CSV table of C-alpha atoms in Angstrom, one decimal:
chain,number,residue,atom,x,y,z
R,1,ASP,CA,-6.8,31.3,2.8
R,2,ALA,CA,-7.9,30.6,-0.7
R,3,LYS,CA,-5.3,31.4,-3.3
R,4,THR,CA,-7.7,31.0,-6.2
R,5,THR,CA,-10.9,32.6,-7.3
R,6,GLN,CA,-13.5,30.8,-9.5
R,7,PRO,CA,-17.0,31.5,-10.5
R,8,PRO,CA,-19.4,29.4,-8.2
R,9,SER,CA,-21.2,28.0,-11.2
R,10,MET,CA,-21.5,27.9,-14.9
R,11,ASP,CA,-23.6,26.1,-17.6
R,12,CYS,CA,-22.5,25.0,-21.0
R,13,ALA,CA,-24.0,23.2,-24.0
R,14,GLU,CA,-23.1,19.6,-24.8
R,15,GLY,CA,-20.7,19.4,-27.7
R,16,ARG,CA,-19.5,23.0,-27.2
R,17,ALA,CA,-16.3,24.1,-25.6
R,18,ALA,CA,-16.4,24.9,-21.9
R,19,ASN,CA,-14.0,27.7,-20.8
R,20,LEU,CA,-13.4,27.8,-17.0
R,21,PRO,CA,-11.7,30.8,-15.7
R,22,CYS,CA,-9.5,30.9,-12.5
R,23,ASN,CA,-7.7,34.0,-10.9
R,24,HIS,CA,-4.6,33.4,-8.8
R,25,SER,CA,-3.2,37.0,-8.6
R,26,THR,CA,-0.9,36.1,-5.8
R,27,ILE,CA,0.8,33.1,-7.4
R,28,SER,CA,4.5,32.6,-6.6
R,29,GLY,CA,7.1,31.9,-9.2
R,30,ASN,CA,7.5,28.3,-8.0
R,31,GLU,CA,3.7,27.5,-7.8
R,32,TYR,CA,2.0,25.4,-10.5
R,33,VAL,CA,-1.7,25.7,-11.5
R,34,TYR,CA,-3.4,22.4,-11.2
R,35,TRP,CA,-7.0,21.4,-12.1
R,36,TYR,CA,-9.0,18.7,-10.6
R,37,ARG,CA,-12.7,17.8,-10.9
R,38,GLN,CA,-15.1,15.8,-8.9
R,39,ILE,CA,-18.1,14.2,-10.4
R,40,HIS,CA,-21.0,13.6,-7.9
R,41,SER,CA,-20.2,11.0,-5.3
R,42,GLN,CA,-16.8,10.2,-6.6
R,43,GLY,CA,-13.2,11.2,-5.5
R,44,PRO,CA,-11.5,14.1,-7.2
R,45,GLN,CA,-9.8,13.4,-10.6
R,46,TYR,CA,-6.6,15.0,-11.7
R,47,ILE,CA,-7.1,17.0,-15.1
R,48,ILE,CA,-4.0,18.9,-16.0
R,49,HIS,CA,-1.4,21.1,-14.5
R,50,GLY,CA,1.0,23.9,-15.7
R,51,LEU,CA,3.6,26.3,-14.7
R,52,LYS,CA,3.7,29.1,-17.4
R,53,ASN,CA,3.3,27.5,-20.7
R,54,ASN,CA,0.1,26.3,-22.2
R,55,GLU,CA,-0.6,22.6,-21.7
R,56,THR,CA,-2.9,20.2,-23.4
R,57,ASN,CA,-3.8,16.5,-22.7
R,58,GLU,CA,-6.4,14.0,-23.8
R,59,MET,CA,-8.8,15.6,-21.3
R,60,ALA,CA,-8.3,19.4,-21.5
R,61,SER,CA,-6.3,22.4,-22.4
R,62,LEU,CA,-4.7,24.8,-19.8
R,63,ILE,CA,-4.2,28.4,-20.9
R,64,ILE,CA,-2.0,30.5,-18.4
R,65,THR,CA,-1.6,34.3,-19.0
R,66,GLU,CA,1.7,35.7,-19.5
R,67,ASP,CA,1.7,37.4,-16.1
R,68,ARG,CA,0.5,34.1,-14.6
R,69,LYS,CA,-2.3,35.8,-12.6
R,70,SER,CA,-5.1,33.9,-14.1
R,71,SER,CA,-5.7,30.8,-16.3
R,72,THR,CA,-8.5,29.1,-18.2
R,73,LEU,CA,-9.2,25.4,-18.4
R,74,ILE,CA,-10.8,24.4,-21.7
R,75,LEU,CA,-13.0,21.3,-22.2
R,76,PRO,CA,-13.0,21.2,-26.0
R,77,HIS,CA,-16.3,19.3,-26.6
R,78,ALA,CA,-18.2,19.0,-23.4
R,79,THR,CA,-20.3,16.0,-22.7
R,80,LEU,CA,-22.9,15.3,-20.0
R,81,ARG,CA,-20.3,13.2,-18.2
R,82,ASP,CA,-18.2,16.4,-17.7
R,83,THR,CA,-20.9,17.6,-15.3
R,84,ALA,CA,-18.7,18.1,-12.1
R,85,VAL,CA,-17.2,20.6,-9.6
R,86,TYR,CA,-13.9,21.7,-11.1
R,87,TYR,CA,-11.2,22.9,-8.6
R,88,CYS,CA,-8.3,25.2,-9.7
R,89,ILE,CA,-5.4,24.9,-7.2
R,90,VAL,CA,-2.0,26.6,-7.0
R,91,ARG,CA,0.8,24.7,-5.3
R,92,VAL,CA,4.4,24.3,-5.2
R,93,HIS,CA,5.5,21.2,-7.3
R,94,ASN,CA,5.7,18.1,-5.0
R,95,ASP,CA,4.2,20.0,-2.0
R,96,TYR,CA,2.0,17.3,-0.3
R,97,LYS,CA,-0.8,19.8,0.5
R,98,LEU,CA,-3.5,20.1,-2.1
R,99,SER,CA,-5.8,22.9,-0.8
R,100,PHE,CA,-9.1,22.8,-2.5
R,101,GLY,CA,-11.1,26.0,-2.9
R,102,ALA,CA,-14.9,26.2,-3.5
R,103,GLY,CA,-14.5,25.3,-7.1
R,104,THR,CA,-16.9,25.8,-10.1
R,105,THR,CA,-19.9,23.7,-10.4
R,106,VAL,CA,-20.2,23.0,-14.2
R,107,THR,CA,-23.4,21.7,-15.6
R,108,VAL,CA,-23.4,20.4,-19.1
R,109,ARG,CA,-26.8,20.6,-20.7
R,110,ALA,CA,-28.1,18.6,-23.8
F,1,ASP,CA,-3.7,0.2,-12.7
F,2,THR,CA,-4.4,3.7,-11.4
F,3,GLU,CA,-7.0,2.7,-8.8
F,4,VAL,CA,-7.3,3.5,-5.2
F,5,THR,CA,-9.8,1.3,-3.4
F,6,GLN,CA,-11.6,2.2,-0.2
F,7,THR,CA,-13.7,0.0,2.1
F,8,PRO,CA,-16.4,0.2,3.2
F,9,LYS,CA,-18.4,2.3,0.8
F,10,HIS,CA,-20.9,3.3,3.6
F,11,LEU,CA,-20.5,3.2,7.4
F,12,VAL,CA,-22.9,4.0,10.0
F,13,MET,CA,-21.7,4.0,13.6
F,14,GLY,CA,-22.8,5.2,16.9
F,15,MET,CA,-20.7,7.6,19.1
F,16,THR,CA,-19.3,4.9,21.3
F,17,ASN,CA,-18.2,2.4,18.6
F,18,LYS,CA,-14.8,1.8,17.3
F,19,LYS,CA,-14.4,1.3,13.5
F,20,SER,CA,-11.8,1.5,10.8
F,21,LEU,CA,-11.7,2.7,7.2
F,22,LYS,CA,-9.3,1.1,4.9
F,23,CYS,CA,-7.5,2.2,1.7
F,24,GLU,CA,-5.2,0.3,-0.7
F,25,GLN,CA,-3.3,1.2,-3.8
F,26,HIS,CA,-1.0,-0.9,-5.9
F,27,MET,CA,0.6,1.8,-8.0
F,28,GLY,CA,3.8,1.8,-6.0
F,29,HIS,CA,3.1,5.3,-4.6
F,30,ARG,CA,5.0,6.0,-1.3
F,31,ALA,CA,2.7,9.0,-0.2
F,32,MET,CA,-0.8,8.4,1.0
F,33,TYR,CA,-3.5,10.8,2.3
F,34,TRP,CA,-6.7,11.1,4.2
F,35,TYR,CA,-9.2,13.8,3.4
F,36,LYS,CA,-12.6,14.8,5.0
F,37,GLN,CA,-15.3,16.3,2.9
F,38,LYS,CA,-18.4,17.5,4.4
F,39,ALA,CA,-21.6,18.0,2.2
F,40,LYS,CA,-21.3,20.7,-0.4
F,41,LYS,CA,-17.8,21.6,0.7
F,42,PRO,CA,-14.3,20.9,-0.7
F,43,PRO,CA,-12.1,18.2,0.6
F,44,GLU,CA,-10.0,19.1,3.5
F,45,LEU,CA,-6.5,17.4,4.2
F,46,MET,CA,-6.4,15.5,7.4
F,47,PHE,CA,-3.1,13.4,7.2
F,48,VAL,CA,-0.2,12.6,5.0
F,49,TYR,CA,2.0,9.5,5.1
F,50,SER,CA,5.2,9.7,3.2
F,51,TYR,CA,7.4,6.5,3.0
F,52,GLU,CA,5.1,5.1,5.7
F,53,LYS,CA,5.8,7.8,8.1
F,54,LEU,CA,3.3,10.3,9.2
F,55,SER,CA,4.5,13.6,7.8
F,56,ILE,CA,1.4,15.9,8.2
F,57,ASN,CA,-1.3,16.0,10.6
F,58,GLU,CA,-3.6,18.9,10.1
F,59,SER,CA,-4.6,19.3,13.7
F,60,VAL,CA,-6.9,16.4,13.6
F,61,PRO,CA,-8.7,15.3,16.8
F,62,SER,CA,-7.4,12.2,18.4
F,63,ARG,CA,-10.5,10.4,17.9
F,64,PHE,CA,-9.2,9.9,14.4
F,65,SER,CA,-6.1,7.8,14.4
F,66,PRO,CA,-4.3,6.9,11.2
F,67,GLU,CA,-2.0,3.9,10.5
F,68,CYS,CA,0.2,3.0,7.5
F,69,PRO,CA,1.0,-0.8,8.0
F,70,ASN,CA,2.9,-1.0,4.7
F,71,SER,CA,3.5,1.1,1.5
F,72,SER,CA,0.1,0.0,0.0
F,73,LEU,CA,-2.3,0.2,2.8
F,74,LEU,CA,-3.6,3.1,4.9
F,75,ASN,CA,-6.1,2.9,7.6
F,76,LEU,CA,-8.2,5.4,9.6
F,77,HIS,CA,-9.2,4.2,13.0
F,78,LEU,CA,-12.3,5.9,14.5
F,79,HIS,CA,-13.3,6.0,18.1
F,80,ALA,CA,-15.8,8.1,20.1
F,81,LEU,CA,-16.8,10.1,17.1
F,82,GLN,CA,-19.4,12.9,17.1
F,83,PRO,CA,-22.3,13.5,14.7
F,84,GLU,CA,-20.4,16.3,13.2
F,85,ASP,CA,-17.9,13.9,12.1
F,86,SER,CA,-20.3,12.5,9.5
F,87,ALA,CA,-18.6,13.2,6.2
F,88,LEU,CA,-17.2,11.6,3.0
F,89,TYR,CA,-13.7,10.4,3.9
F,90,LEU,CA,-11.3,10.3,1.0
F,91,CYS,CA,-8.0,8.5,0.5
F,92,ALA,CA,-5.4,9.4,-2.1
F,93,SER,CA,-2.0,8.3,-3.1
F,94,SER,CA,0.9,10.0,-5.1
F,95,GLN,CA,4.5,9.3,-5.8
F,96,PRO,CA,6.9,11.9,-4.3
F,97,GLY,CA,9.1,13.5,-6.7
F,98,SER,CA,7.3,12.4,-9.8
F,99,LEU,CA,7.0,14.6,-12.9
F,100,THR,CA,3.1,15.1,-12.8
F,101,ASP,CA,2.9,14.9,-9.0
F,102,THR,CA,-0.7,13.7,-9.3
F,103,GLN,CA,-2.8,12.7,-6.3
F,104,TYR,CA,-5.1,9.7,-7.3
F,105,PHE,CA,-8.2,9.5,-5.1
F,106,GLY,CA,-10.4,6.7,-4.1
F,107,PRO,CA,-14.1,6.8,-4.2
F,108,GLY,CA,-14.5,7.5,-0.5
F,109,THR,CA,-16.2,6.2,2.5
F,110,ARG,CA,-19.5,7.9,3.4
F,111,LEU,CA,-19.6,7.9,7.3
F,112,THR,CA,-22.6,8.7,9.3
F,113,VAL,CA,-22.3,9.1,13.0
F,114,LEU,CA,-25.4,8.7,15.0
């Protein structure tokens, strides 16, 4: 019962911004949008999360539309080390369950 | 220290063996998790321990037996596994009620069942 829809794959050029879309049209008012990524052969890594305001940290920015039905993760200057599977997840804050969908495989090319 | 460690990194076992996977964190987190990840698939939640008590079991077969001996350690005991149980087993931890509610993952144990 996937709550999010992401493109299966995307390429981006090293040094350019990578914009990763996510649709979550059935999101509830108390559900947050979380992004994790998984670099090959490693455990998933938390990137950022938000409820309705745009958020930024040292890794990325998260832009959530006003109706909260979609969001975009922005990696401002992609590097080769950003090649990974990126997962967009909606969940109630402090709900133990983290339900991963298929994610987007992002390949950063030199 | 935001590290979750898992041992062993790799494990090969026969269907009649008994083995254990170990996970440790020293972040003071009081929730710990086991996930299973098959090749080219996303991680799937298996168990959640909260304050050393099992709070979620996602209908996992009894050949997988979790144990949380203290707040820093989480084990997964394996017995009579099947070849289809071969996967990457991930451990994670988090602090219930925290602002970011982030789950920190270990690198995983890659299990092969022969």
